PDB file of C-alpha atoms and ligand atoms in Angstrom:
ATOM      1  CA  MET N 808    -139.385 -89.332 105.729  1.00 93.00           C
ATOM      2  CA  GLU N 809    -136.832 -87.043 107.261  1.00 97.00           C
ATOM      3  CA  PHE N 810    -134.875 -85.521 104.405  1.00 98.00           C
ATOM      4  CA  ILE N 811    -137.357 -85.461 101.516  1.00 98.00           C
ATOM      5  CA  LEU N 812    -140.592 -83.512 100.987  1.00 98.00           C
ATOM      6  CA  VAL N 813    -142.999 -84.960  98.445  1.00 98.00           C
ATOM      7  CA  ASP N 814    -146.096 -83.582  96.769  1.00 98.00           C
ATOM      8  CA  PRO N 815    -147.344 -86.247  94.345  1.00 98.00           C
ATOM      9  CA  GLN N 816    -149.784 -83.823  92.679  1.00 97.00           C
ATOM     10  CA  ALA N 817    -147.999 -80.471  92.965  1.00 98.00           C
ATOM     11  CA  ARG N 818    -149.585 -79.706  89.581  1.00 98.00           C
ATOM     12  CA  PRO N 819    -151.890 -81.880  87.479  1.00 97.00           C
ATOM     13  CA  HIS N 820    -149.928 -85.090  86.785  1.00 98.00           C
ATOM     14  CA  VAL N 821    -146.683 -83.503  88.051  1.00 98.00           C
ATOM     15  CA  ALA N 822    -144.990 -84.561  91.302  1.00 98.00           C
ATOM     16  CA  LEU N 823    -142.472 -82.459  93.202  1.00 98.00           C
ATOM     17  CA  ILE N 824    -139.698 -83.913  95.355  1.00 98.00           C
ATOM     18  CA  GLN N 825    -137.673 -81.482  97.460  1.00 98.00           C
ATOM     19  CA  LEU N 826    -134.376 -82.455  99.029  1.00 98.00           C
ATOM     20  CA  ASN N 827    -134.636 -81.143 102.558  1.00 98.00           C
ATOM     21  CA  ARG N 828    -131.367 -81.035 104.518  1.00 98.00           C
ATOM     22  CA  PRO N 829    -130.886 -77.288 104.183  1.00 98.00           C
ATOM     23  CA  LYS N 830    -128.322 -76.803 106.965  1.00 97.00           C
ATOM     24  CA  GLU N 831    -125.984 -79.313 105.276  1.00 98.00           C
ATOM     25  CA  LEU N 832    -126.664 -77.860 101.802  1.00 98.00           C
ATOM     26  CA  ASN N 833    -128.646 -81.020 101.014  1.00 98.00           C
ATOM     27  CA  ALA N 834    -125.551 -83.221 101.338  1.00 98.00           C
ATOM     28  CA  LEU N 835    -126.664 -86.618 100.101  1.00 98.00           C
ATOM     29  CA  ASN N 836    -126.311 -88.999 103.027  1.00 97.00           C
ATOM     30  CA  LEU N 837    -127.357 -92.637 102.776  1.00 96.00           C
ATOM     31  CA  GLN N 838    -130.736 -92.041 104.396  1.00 97.00           C
ATOM     32  CA  LEU N 839    -131.646 -89.199 102.029  1.00 98.00           C
ATOM     33  CA  MET N 840    -130.680 -91.279  98.994  1.00 97.00           C
ATOM     34  CA  GLY N 841    -132.711 -94.225 100.302  1.00 97.00           C
ATOM     35  CA  GLU N 842    -135.720 -91.963 100.805  1.00 97.00           C
ATOM     36  CA  LEU N 843    -135.278 -90.549  97.302  1.00 98.00           C
ATOM     37  CA  ARG N 844    -135.099 -94.053  95.803  1.00 97.00           C
ATOM     38  CA  ASP N 845    -138.249 -95.186  97.637  1.00 97.00           C
ATOM     39  CA  THR N 846    -140.132 -92.012  96.701  1.00 98.00           C
ATOM     40  CA  LEU N 847    -139.236 -92.304  93.032  1.00 98.00           C
ATOM     41  CA  LYS N 848    -140.390 -95.926  93.030  1.00 97.00           C
ATOM     42  CA  GLN N 849    -143.735 -94.907  94.557  1.00 98.00           C
ATOM     43  CA  LEU N 850    -144.211 -92.094  92.056  1.00 98.00           C
ATOM     44  CA  ASP N 851    -143.237 -94.405  89.196  1.00 97.00           C
ATOM     45  CA  ASP N 852    -146.018 -96.762  90.317  1.00 97.00           C
ATOM     46  CA  ASP N 853    -148.586 -93.950  90.692  1.00 97.00           C
ATOM     47  CA  GLU N 854    -150.729 -93.741  87.556  1.00 95.00           C
ATOM     48  CA  GLN N 855    -151.641 -90.137  88.272  1.00 96.00           C
ATOM     49  CA  VAL N 856    -148.020 -89.010  87.974  1.00 98.00           C
ATOM     50  CA  ARG N 857    -146.630 -88.346  84.511  1.00 98.00           C
ATOM     51  CA  ALA N 858    -143.569 -86.214  85.249  1.00 98.00           C
ATOM     52  CA  ILE N 859    -141.395 -85.693  88.329  1.00 98.00           C
ATOM     53  CA  ILE N 860    -139.371 -82.681  89.439  1.00 98.00           C
ATOM     54  CA  ILE N 861    -136.459 -82.988  91.862  1.00 98.00           C
ATOM     55  CA  ALA N 862    -135.467 -79.685  93.467  1.00 98.00           C
ATOM     56  CA  GLY N 863    -133.364 -78.477  96.359  1.00 98.00           C
ATOM     57  CA  ASN N 864    -133.665 -74.939  97.660  1.00 98.00           C
ATOM     58  CA  GLU N 865    -132.372 -71.603  96.356  1.00 98.00           C
ATOM     59  CA  ARG N 866    -128.947 -71.973  98.006  1.00 98.00           C
ATOM     60  CA  ALA N 867    -128.261 -75.583  97.118  1.00 98.00           C
ATOM     61  CA  PHE N 868    -129.618 -78.313  94.925  1.00 98.00           C
ATOM     62  CA  ALA N 869    -127.113 -80.601  96.681  1.00 98.00           C
ATOM     63  CA  ALA N 870    -123.471 -80.073  97.692  1.00 98.00           C
ATOM     64  CA  GLY N 871    -122.522 -83.688  97.071  1.00 97.00           C
ATOM     65  CA  ALA N 872    -122.346 -86.957  98.922  1.00 97.00           C
ATOM     66  CA  ASP N 873    -122.096 -86.502 102.676  1.00 97.00           C
ATOM     67  CA  ILE N 874    -118.362 -86.082 103.278  1.00 98.00           C
ATOM     68  CA  LYS N 875    -118.735 -86.416 107.043  1.00 97.00           C
ATOM     69  CA  GLN N 876    -120.462 -89.781 106.610  1.00 96.00           C
ATOM     70  CA  MET N 877    -117.695 -91.045 104.295  1.00 96.00           C
ATOM     71  CA  ALA N 878    -114.607 -89.533 105.949  1.00 96.00           C
ATOM     72  CA  GLY N 879    -113.627 -92.483 108.174  1.00 96.00           C
ATOM     73  CA  LYS N 880    -114.625 -95.283 105.813  1.00 96.00           C
ATOM     74  CA  THR N 881    -112.334 -97.951 104.365  1.00 96.00           C
ATOM     75  CA  ALA N 882    -112.636 -99.310 100.837  1.00 96.00           C
ATOM     76  CA  ILE N 883    -114.275-102.438 102.241  1.00 96.00           C
ATOM     77  CA  ASP N 884    -116.788-100.341 104.227  1.00 95.00           C
ATOM     78  CA  MET N 885    -117.658 -98.543 100.983  1.00 95.00           C
ATOM     79  CA  LEU N 886    -117.932-101.835  99.118  1.00 94.00           C
ATOM     80  CA  ASN N 887    -120.208-103.319 101.776  1.00 94.00           C
ATOM     81  CA  VAL N 888    -122.434-100.251 102.048  1.00 91.00           C
ATOM     82  CA  ASP N 889    -122.698-100.278  98.241  1.00 90.00           C
ATOM     83  CA  GLN N 890    -124.291 -96.821  98.156  1.00 90.00           C
ATOM     84  CA  PHE N 891    -124.354 -96.712  94.379  1.00 93.00           C
ATOM     85  CA  SER N 892    -126.865 -99.557  94.085  1.00 93.00           C
ATOM     86  CA  THR N 893    -129.386 -96.949  95.287  1.00 94.00           C
ATOM     87  CA  TRP N 894    -128.316 -94.693  92.419  1.00 95.00           C
ATOM     88  CA  ASP N 895    -128.727 -97.611  89.969  1.00 94.00           C
ATOM     89  CA  GLN N 896    -132.329 -97.993  91.105  1.00 94.00           C
ATOM     90  CA  ILE N 897    -132.962 -94.257  90.739  1.00 95.00           C
ATOM     91  CA  ARG N 898    -131.595 -94.444  87.199  1.00 94.00           C
ATOM     92  CA  LYS N 899    -134.243 -97.065  86.390  1.00 95.00           C
ATOM     93  CA  THR N 900    -137.152 -94.643  87.019  1.00 97.00           C
ATOM     94  CA  LYS N 901    -139.394 -94.909  83.972  1.00 97.00           C
ATOM     95  CA  LYS N 902    -141.106 -91.533  84.178  1.00 98.00           C
ATOM     96  CA  PRO N 903    -139.400 -88.350  82.972  1.00 98.00           C
ATOM     97  CA  ILE N 904    -137.518 -86.514  85.735  1.00 98.00           C
ATOM     98  CA  ILE N 905    -136.559 -82.844  85.632  1.00 98.00           C
ATOM     99  CA  ALA N 906    -133.911 -81.453  87.986  1.00 98.00           C
ATOM    100  CA  ALA N 907    -134.685 -77.899  89.116  1.00 98.00           C
ATOM    101  CA  VAL N 908    -131.279 -76.594  90.165  1.00 98.00           C
ATOM    102  CA  SER N 909    -130.458 -73.451  92.091  1.00 98.00           C
ATOM    103  CA  GLY N 910    -127.197 -72.797  93.921  1.00 98.00           C
ATOM    104  CA  PHE N 911    -124.696 -75.601  94.431  1.00 98.00           C
ATOM    105  CA  ALA N 912    -124.930 -78.782  92.361  1.00 98.00           C
ATOM    106  CA  LEU N 913    -121.595 -80.310  93.309  1.00 98.00           C
ATOM    107  CA  GLY N 914    -120.145 -83.810  93.325  1.00 98.00           C
ATOM    108  CA  GLY N 915    -123.044 -86.187  93.905  1.00 98.00           C
ATOM    109  CA  GLY N 916    -125.375 -83.172  93.527  1.00 98.00           C
ATOM    110  CA  CYS N 917    -124.160 -82.570  89.980  1.00 98.00           C
ATOM    111  CA  GLU N 918    -124.320 -86.311  89.366  1.00 98.00           C
ATOM    112  CA  LEU N 919    -127.891 -86.466  90.657  1.00 98.00           C
ATOM    113  CA  ALA N 920    -128.917 -83.608  88.354  1.00 98.00           C
ATOM    114  CA  MET N 921    -127.264 -85.421  85.436  1.00 98.00           C
ATOM    115  CA  THR N 922    -129.084 -88.644  86.360  1.00 97.00           C
ATOM    116  CA  CYS N 923    -132.327 -86.741  85.721  1.00 98.00           C
ATOM    117  CA  ASP N 924    -133.571 -86.418  82.146  1.00 98.00           C
ATOM    118  CA  MET N 925    -133.514 -82.630  81.869  1.00 98.00           C
ATOM    119  CA  ILE N 926    -132.089 -79.786  83.947  1.00 98.00           C
ATOM    120  CA  VAL N 927    -133.637 -76.361  84.478  1.00 98.00           C
ATOM    121  CA  ALA N 928    -131.300 -74.009  86.330  1.00 98.00           C
ATOM    122  CA  SER N 929    -131.456 -70.660  88.053  1.00 98.00           C
ATOM    123  CA  GLU N 930    -128.849 -68.018  87.212  1.00 98.00           C
ATOM    124  CA  THR N 931    -127.175 -68.790  90.543  1.00 98.00           C
ATOM    125  CA  ALA N 932    -126.706 -72.494  89.800  1.00 98.00           C
ATOM    126  CA  THR N 933    -123.128 -73.752  90.033  1.00 98.00           C
ATOM    127  CA  PHE N 934    -122.108 -77.150  88.705  1.00 98.00           C
ATOM    128  CA  GLY N 935    -118.955 -78.972  89.675  1.00 98.00           C
ATOM    129  CA  GLN N 936    -117.181 -82.233  90.408  1.00 98.00           C
ATOM    130  CA  PRO N 937    -114.830 -81.048  93.188  1.00 98.00           C
ATOM    131  CA  GLU N 938    -114.109 -84.524  94.618  1.00 98.00           C
ATOM    132  CA  ILE N 939    -110.454 -84.207  93.549  1.00 98.00           C
ATOM    133  CA  LYS N 940    -110.026 -81.468  96.167  1.00 98.00           C
ATOM    134  CA  ILE N 941    -110.828 -83.958  98.932  1.00 98.00           C
ATOM    135  CA  GLY N 942    -108.601 -86.693  97.552  1.00 98.00           C
ATOM    136  CA  VAL N 943    -111.155 -88.752  95.672  1.00 98.00           C
ATOM    137  CA  MET N 944    -112.969 -88.638  92.352  1.00 98.00           C
ATOM    138  CA  PRO N 945    -116.593 -88.753  91.170  1.00 98.00           C
ATOM    139  CA  GLY N 946    -118.253 -92.060  91.975  1.00 97.00           C
ATOM    140  CA  ALA N 947    -121.893 -91.651  90.947  1.00 97.00           C
ATOM    141  CA  GLY N 948    -121.445 -91.264  87.206  1.00 96.00           C
ATOM    142  CA  GLY N 949    -119.683 -87.882  87.000  1.00 97.00           C
ATOM    143  CA  THR N 950    -116.766 -88.956  84.824  1.00 98.00           C
ATOM    144  CA  GLN N 951    -119.132 -90.662  82.382  1.00 97.00           C
ATOM    145  CA  ARG N 952    -122.179 -88.402  82.197  1.00 97.00           C
ATOM    146  CA  LEU N 953    -120.310 -85.095  82.332  1.00 98.00           C
ATOM    147  CA  THR N 954    -117.989 -86.232  79.537  1.00 98.00           C
ATOM    148  CA  ARG N 955    -120.904 -87.298  77.377  1.00 96.00           C
ATOM    149  CA  ALA N 956    -122.707 -84.007  78.059  1.00 97.00           C
ATOM    150  CA  ILE N 957    -119.944 -81.419  77.643  1.00 98.00           C
ATOM    151  CA  GLY N 958    -117.098 -83.294  75.942  1.00 97.00           C
ATOM    152  CA  LYS N 959    -113.724 -84.544  77.118  1.00 98.00           C
ATOM    153  CA  ALA N 960    -111.774 -81.280  77.403  1.00 98.00           C
ATOM    154  CA  LYS N 961    -114.246 -79.441  79.635  1.00 98.00           C
ATOM    155  CA  ALA N 962    -115.109 -82.559  81.660  1.00 98.00           C
ATOM    156  CA  MET N 963    -111.447 -83.343  82.226  1.00 98.00           C
ATOM    157  CA  GLU N 964    -110.823 -79.782  83.426  1.00 98.00           C
ATOM    158  CA  MET N 965    -113.707 -79.910  85.883  1.00 98.00           C
ATOM    159  CA  VAL N 966    -112.834 -83.372  87.196  1.00 98.00           C
ATOM    160  CA  LEU N 967    -109.066 -82.724  87.465  1.00 98.00           C
ATOM    161  CA  THR N 968    -109.186 -79.189  88.911  1.00 98.00           C
ATOM    162  CA  GLY N 969    -112.518 -79.234  90.747  1.00 98.00           C
ATOM    163  CA  LYS N 970    -113.394 -75.906  89.083  1.00 98.00           C
ATOM    164  CA  PHE N 971    -117.055 -74.956  89.064  1.00 98.00           C
ATOM    165  CA  MET N 972    -119.118 -74.169  85.986  1.00 98.00           C
ATOM    166  CA  SER N 973    -121.692 -71.367  86.001  1.00 98.00           C
ATOM    167  CA  ALA N 974    -125.250 -71.900  84.816  1.00 98.00           C
ATOM    168  CA  ALA N 975    -124.585 -69.755  81.724  1.00 98.00           C
ATOM    169  CA  GLU N 976    -121.548 -71.870  80.780  1.00 98.00           C
ATOM    170  CA  ALA N 977    -123.433 -75.083  81.535  1.00 98.00           C
ATOM    171  CA  GLU N 978    -126.159 -74.017  79.135  1.00 98.00           C
ATOM    172  CA  LYS N 979    -123.609 -73.055  76.490  1.00 98.00           C
ATOM    173  CA  HIS N 980    -121.930 -76.468  76.717  1.00 97.00           C
ATOM    174  CA  GLY N 981    -125.160 -78.475  76.636  1.00 97.00           C
ATOM    175  CA  LEU N 982    -125.173 -79.704  80.238  1.00 98.00           C
ATOM    176  CA  ILE N 983    -128.550 -78.153  80.993  1.00 98.00           C
ATOM    177  CA  ASN N 984    -131.739 -77.217  79.184  1.00 98.00           C
ATOM    178  CA  ARG N 985    -132.124 -73.584  80.240  1.00 98.00           C
ATOM    179  CA  VAL N 986    -131.265 -70.866  82.702  1.00 98.00           C
ATOM    180  CA  VAL N 987    -133.811 -68.469  84.173  1.00 98.00           C
ATOM    181  CA  PRO N 988    -133.778 -65.886  86.990  1.00 98.00           C
ATOM    182  CA  VAL N 989    -133.719 -67.478  90.420  1.00 98.00           C
ATOM    183  CA  GLU N 990    -137.299 -66.516  91.257  1.00 98.00           C
ATOM    184  CA  LEU N 991    -138.518 -68.387  88.169  1.00 98.00           C
ATOM    185  CA  TYR N 992    -136.520 -71.614  88.112  1.00 98.00           C
ATOM    186  CA  LEU N 993    -139.075 -73.796  89.879  1.00 98.00           C
ATOM    187  CA  GLU N 994    -141.920 -72.341  87.832  1.00 98.00           C
ATOM    188  CA  GLU N 995    -139.935 -72.988  84.648  1.00 98.00           C
ATOM    189  CA  ALA N 996    -139.382 -76.604  85.745  1.00 98.00           C
ATOM    190  CA  PHE N 997    -143.148 -76.924  86.322  1.00 98.00           C
ATOM    191  CA  ARG N 998    -143.795 -75.478  82.863  1.00 98.00           C
ATOM    192  CA  LEU N 999    -141.487 -78.018  81.239  1.00 98.00           C
ATOM    193  CA  ALA N1000    -142.976 -80.842  83.340  1.00 98.00           C
ATOM    194  CA  ALA N1001    -146.502 -79.761  82.326  1.00 98.00           C
ATOM    195  CA  ASP N1002    -145.491 -79.917  78.649  1.00 98.00           C
ATOM    196  CA  VAL N1003    -144.242 -83.484  79.172  1.00 98.00           C
ATOM    197  CA  ALA N1004    -147.270 -84.450  81.282  1.00 98.00           C
ATOM    198  CA  GLN N1005    -149.640 -83.512  78.431  1.00 97.00           C
ATOM    199  CA  MET N1006    -148.137 -86.212  76.235  1.00 98.00           C
ATOM    200  CA  SER N1007    -148.930 -89.906  76.171  1.00 98.00           C
ATOM    201  CA  PRO N1008    -147.266 -91.452  79.248  1.00 97.00           C
ATOM    202  CA  VAL N1009    -146.786 -94.673  77.286  1.00 97.00           C
ATOM    203  CA  ALA N1010    -144.965 -92.904  74.467  1.00 98.00           C
ATOM    204  CA  ALA N1011    -142.967 -90.806  76.974  1.00 98.00           C
ATOM    205  CA  ARG N1012    -141.767 -93.925  78.770  1.00 97.00           C
ATOM    206  CA  LEU N1013    -140.762 -95.669  75.554  1.00 98.00           C
ATOM    207  CA  ALA N1014    -139.104 -92.523  74.192  1.00 98.00           C
ATOM    208  CA  LYS N1015    -137.112 -91.934  77.401  1.00 98.00           C
ATOM    209  CA  GLU N1016    -135.923 -95.525  77.286  1.00 97.00           C
ATOM    210  CA  ALA N1017    -134.834 -95.131  73.666  1.00 98.00           C
ATOM    211  CA  VAL N1018    -132.935 -91.851  74.229  1.00 98.00           C
ATOM    212  CA  ASN N1019    -131.138 -93.392  77.207  1.00 96.00           C
ATOM    213  CA  ARG N1020    -130.293 -96.461  75.134  1.00 96.00           C
ATOM    214  CA  SER N1021    -128.244 -94.218  72.824  1.00 96.00           C
ATOM    215  CA  PHE N1022    -125.664 -93.924  75.625  1.00 92.00           C
ATOM    216  CA  GLU N1023    -125.298 -97.659  75.912  1.00 91.00           C
ATOM    217  CA  THR N1024    -125.192 -99.007  72.362  1.00 95.00           C
ATOM    218  CA  GLN N1025    -123.802 -98.728  68.863  1.00 96.00           C
ATOM    219  CA  LEU N1026    -125.982 -96.818  66.386  1.00 97.00           C
ATOM    220  CA  ASP N1027    -127.264 -99.918  64.621  1.00 97.00           C
ATOM    221  CA  GLU N1028    -128.459-101.553  67.832  1.00 97.00           C
ATOM    222  CA  GLY N1029    -129.892 -98.238  69.076  1.00 98.00           C
ATOM    223  CA  LEU N1030    -131.884 -97.781  65.883  1.00 98.00           C
ATOM    224  CA  HIS N1031    -133.200-101.325  66.216  1.00 98.00           C
ATOM    225  CA  PHE N1032    -134.262-100.620  69.829  1.00 98.00           C
ATOM    226  CA  GLU N1033    -135.923 -97.349  68.791  1.00 98.00           C
ATOM    227  CA  ARG N1034    -137.868 -99.085  66.028  1.00 98.00           C
ATOM    228  CA  LYS N1035    -139.216-101.731  68.398  1.00 98.00           C
ATOM    229  CA  ASN N1036    -140.384 -99.076  70.854  1.00 98.00           C
ATOM    230  CA  PHE N1037    -141.932 -97.114  67.983  1.00 98.00           C
ATOM    231  CA  TYR N1038    -143.920-100.185  66.914  1.00 98.00           C
ATOM    232  CA  LEU N1039    -144.892-100.829  70.552  1.00 98.00           C
ATOM    233  CA  CYS N1040    -146.554 -97.383  70.662  1.00 98.00           C
ATOM    234  CA  PHE N1041    -149.069 -98.768  68.147  1.00 98.00           C
ATOM    235  CA  ALA N1042    -150.288-101.213  70.809  1.00 97.00           C
ATOM    236  CA  SER N1043    -151.534 -98.272  72.915  1.00 98.00           C
ATOM    237  CA  ASP N1044    -154.917 -96.542  72.989  1.00 98.00           C
ATOM    238  CA  ASP N1045    -152.909 -93.323  73.205  1.00 98.00           C
ATOM    239  CA  GLN N1046    -151.582 -93.837  69.673  1.00 98.00           C
ATOM    240  CA  LYS N1047    -155.149 -94.266  68.372  1.00 98.00           C
ATOM    241  CA  GLU N1048    -156.285 -91.225  70.346  1.00 98.00           C
ATOM    242  CA  GLY N1049    -153.306 -89.065  69.330  1.00 98.00           C
ATOM    243  CA  MET N1050    -153.652 -89.751  65.628  1.00 98.00           C
ATOM    244  CA  ALA N1051    -157.476 -89.521  65.681  1.00 98.00           C
ATOM    245  CA  ALA N1052    -157.238 -86.167  67.467  1.00 98.00           C
ATOM    246  CA  PHE N1053    -154.837 -84.907  64.803  1.00 98.00           C
ATOM    247  CA  VAL N1054    -157.182 -85.944  62.006  1.00 98.00           C
ATOM    248  CA  GLU N1055    -160.227 -84.482  63.813  1.00 98.00           C
ATOM    249  CA  LYS N1056    -158.331 -81.256  64.592  1.00 98.00           C
ATOM    250  CA  ARG N1057    -158.794 -81.465  68.367  1.00 97.00           C
ATOM    251  CA  LYS N1058    -156.587 -81.859  71.448  1.00 96.00           C
ATOM    252  CA  PRO N1059    -155.795 -85.471  72.348  1.00 97.00           C
ATOM    253  CA  ASP N1060    -156.901 -86.883  75.686  1.00 96.00           C
ATOM    254  CA  PHE N1061    -154.184 -89.358  76.616  1.00 97.00           C
ATOM    255  CA  LYS N1062    -154.994 -91.986  79.230  1.00 95.00           C
ATOM    256  CA  GLY N1063    -151.675 -93.804  79.517  1.00 94.00           C
ATOM    257  CA  ARG N1064    -153.147 -97.012  78.120  1.00 94.00           C
TER     258      ARG N1064
HETATM  259  N1  CAA I2388    -121.016 -83.224 102.983  1.00 64.51           N
HETATM  260  C1  CAA I2388    -121.261 -82.952 104.268  1.00 64.51           C
HETATM  261  N2  CAA I2388    -121.520 -81.706 104.727  1.00 64.51           N
HETATM  262  C2  CAA I2388    -121.491 -80.703 103.824  1.00 64.51           C
HETATM  263  C3  CAA I2388    -121.241 -80.925 102.460  1.00 64.51           C
HETATM  264  C4  CAA I2388    -120.988 -82.257 102.037  1.00 64.51           C
HETATM  265  N3  CAA I2388    -120.770 -82.587 100.748  1.00 64.51           N
HETATM  266  N4  CAA I2388    -121.268 -79.743 101.821  1.00 64.51           N
HETATM  267  C5  CAA I2388    -121.557 -78.811 102.747  1.00 64.51           C
HETATM  268  N5  CAA I2388    -121.694 -79.394 103.976  1.00 64.51           N
HETATM  269  C6  CAA I2388    -122.001 -78.743 105.250  1.00 64.51           C
HETATM  270  C7  CAA I2388    -120.782 -78.021 105.789  1.00 64.51           C
HETATM  271  O1  CAA I2388    -119.927 -78.908 106.463  1.00 64.51           O
HETATM  272  C8  CAA I2388    -121.438 -77.017 106.717  1.00 64.51           C
HETATM  273  O2  CAA I2388    -121.818 -77.670 107.899  1.00 64.51           O
HETATM  274  P1  CAA I2388    -121.455 -77.021 109.343  1.00 64.51           P
HETATM  275  O3  CAA I2388    -122.239 -75.742 109.374  1.00 64.51           O
HETATM  276  O4  CAA I2388    -121.933 -78.041 110.330  1.00 64.51           O
HETATM  277  O5  CAA I2388    -119.981 -76.805 109.338  1.00 64.51           O
HETATM  278  C9  CAA I2388    -122.723 -76.650 105.971  1.00 64.51           C
HETATM  279  O6  CAA I2388    -122.960 -77.722 105.042  1.00 64.51           O
HETATM  280  C10 CAA I2388    -122.612 -75.364 105.167  1.00 64.51           C
HETATM  281  O7  CAA I2388    -121.468 -75.460 104.321  1.00 64.51           O
HETATM  282  P2  CAA I2388    -120.282 -74.358 104.308  1.00 64.51           P
HETATM  283  O8  CAA I2388    -120.171 -73.682 105.634  1.00 64.51           O
HETATM  284  O9  CAA I2388    -119.055 -75.046 103.788  1.00 64.51           O
HETATM  285  O10 CAA I2388    -120.869 -73.328 103.246  1.00 64.51           O
HETATM  286  P3  CAA I2388    -120.054 -72.379 102.251  1.00 64.51           P
HETATM  287  O11 CAA I2388    -121.052 -71.490 101.612  1.00 64.51           O
HETATM  288  O12 CAA I2388    -118.882 -71.776 102.937  1.00 64.51           O
HETATM  289  O13 CAA I2388    -119.446 -73.384 101.128  1.00 64.51           O
HETATM  290  C11 CAA I2388    -119.556 -75.187  99.529  1.00 64.51           C
HETATM  291  C12 CAA I2388    -120.303 -74.079 100.285  1.00 64.51           C
HETATM  292  C13 CAA I2388    -118.562 -74.574  98.529  1.00 64.51           C
HETATM  293  C14 CAA I2388    -120.585 -75.997  98.764  1.00 64.51           C
HETATM  294  C15 CAA I2388    -118.777 -76.080 100.539  1.00 64.51           C
HETATM  295  O14 CAA I2388    -119.677 -76.492 101.559  1.00 64.51           O
HETATM  296  C16 CAA I2388    -118.193 -77.325  99.933  1.00 64.51           C
HETATM  297  O15 CAA I2388    -117.136 -77.259  99.301  1.00 64.51           O
HETATM  298  N6  CAA I2388    -118.848 -78.497 100.119  1.00 64.51           N
HETATM  299  C17 CAA I2388    -118.340 -79.768  99.667  1.00 64.51           C
HETATM  300  C18 CAA I2388    -118.488 -79.940  98.154  1.00 64.51           C
HETATM  301  C19 CAA I2388    -117.886 -81.276  97.728  1.00 64.51           C
HETATM  302  O16 CAA I2388    -116.700 -81.506  97.849  1.00 64.51           O
HETATM  303  N7  CAA I2388    -118.753 -82.190  97.176  1.00 64.51           N
HETATM  304  C20 CAA I2388    -118.337 -83.499  96.758  1.00 64.51           C
HETATM  305  C21 CAA I2388    -118.598 -84.514  97.824  1.00 64.51           C
HETATM  306  S1  CAA I2388    -117.922 -86.129  97.473  1.00 64.51           S
HETATM  307  C22 CAA I2388    -119.022 -86.807  96.377  1.00 64.51           C
HETATM  308  O17 CAA I2388    -120.034 -86.245  96.035  1.00 64.51           O
HETATM  309  C23 CAA I2388    -118.641 -88.189  95.860  1.00 64.51           C
HETATM  310  C24 CAA I2388    -119.529 -88.727  94.789  1.00 64.51           C
HETATM  311  O18 CAA I2388    -119.209 -88.630  93.627  1.00 64.51           O
HETATM  312  C25 CAA I2388    -120.760 -89.416  95.106  1.00 64.51           C
END
């Protein structure tokens, strides 16, 4: 792969993916997104992996979709390329994904971070949907996910003016999980991933699915979905192990079965 670095066991049960187009501020061209999709699929299928981190570098998580690649396209070109089907596949990743964001997370970069399940940011992280400044609008979920995360007023301001949001503001408005000094952001993402990786992978998968379902359904249907996943946990060895360990006052040893 040309634009992605992968370490499937960067830490026990934790994989690290690094976006690696530094000169272009990790602009998300079609090849990079294809590589990311394929990598996530491989890691999803790898039993050793229980949590995944996606990071950029200190200067940029990603400065958006590749403007140079899109500049000359017609609507029909865009329709035929269908770049967002790649994003749909990424969204289907079953394992928990943490975005470790430093520097620019703009346009598709902000949308990619929001596609992840949690976001750890450095103090230098800057979030934005500046597509309006180049005559378009967000196309990879920005209008939907940003609005759900920070509410209509703030989302509308960002989408209509292209103004950036600092990491501190993003934390205040619930877009991200936490902000730490730049030298610690990757370590903090690893810490969070390690916490997740200690849990039952079966329960984590079912729980992620249920939280995500809350964005798609009415409360009644969501509660029904949650209950079914809760019952399904009782089909796992991990449920037996987790509850036995509690009773026996020891740490559980989850196997993902
Ligand atoms: N696409 C292609 N190339 C990009 C890029 C992008 N989104 N963002 C940065 N680059 C390139 C620049 O063209 C430049 O390349 P050259 O050296 O060859 O000229 C290099 O990365 C470094 O960028 P700058 O010189 O511009 O760096 P800066 O520090 O002066 O500015 C920045 C940084 C504010 C992030 C600025 O680069 C910028 O505004 N980038 C575009 C941000 C943007 O509009 N993103 C939305 C894209 S559309 C989208 O994402 C649609 C969608 O919803 C999927």
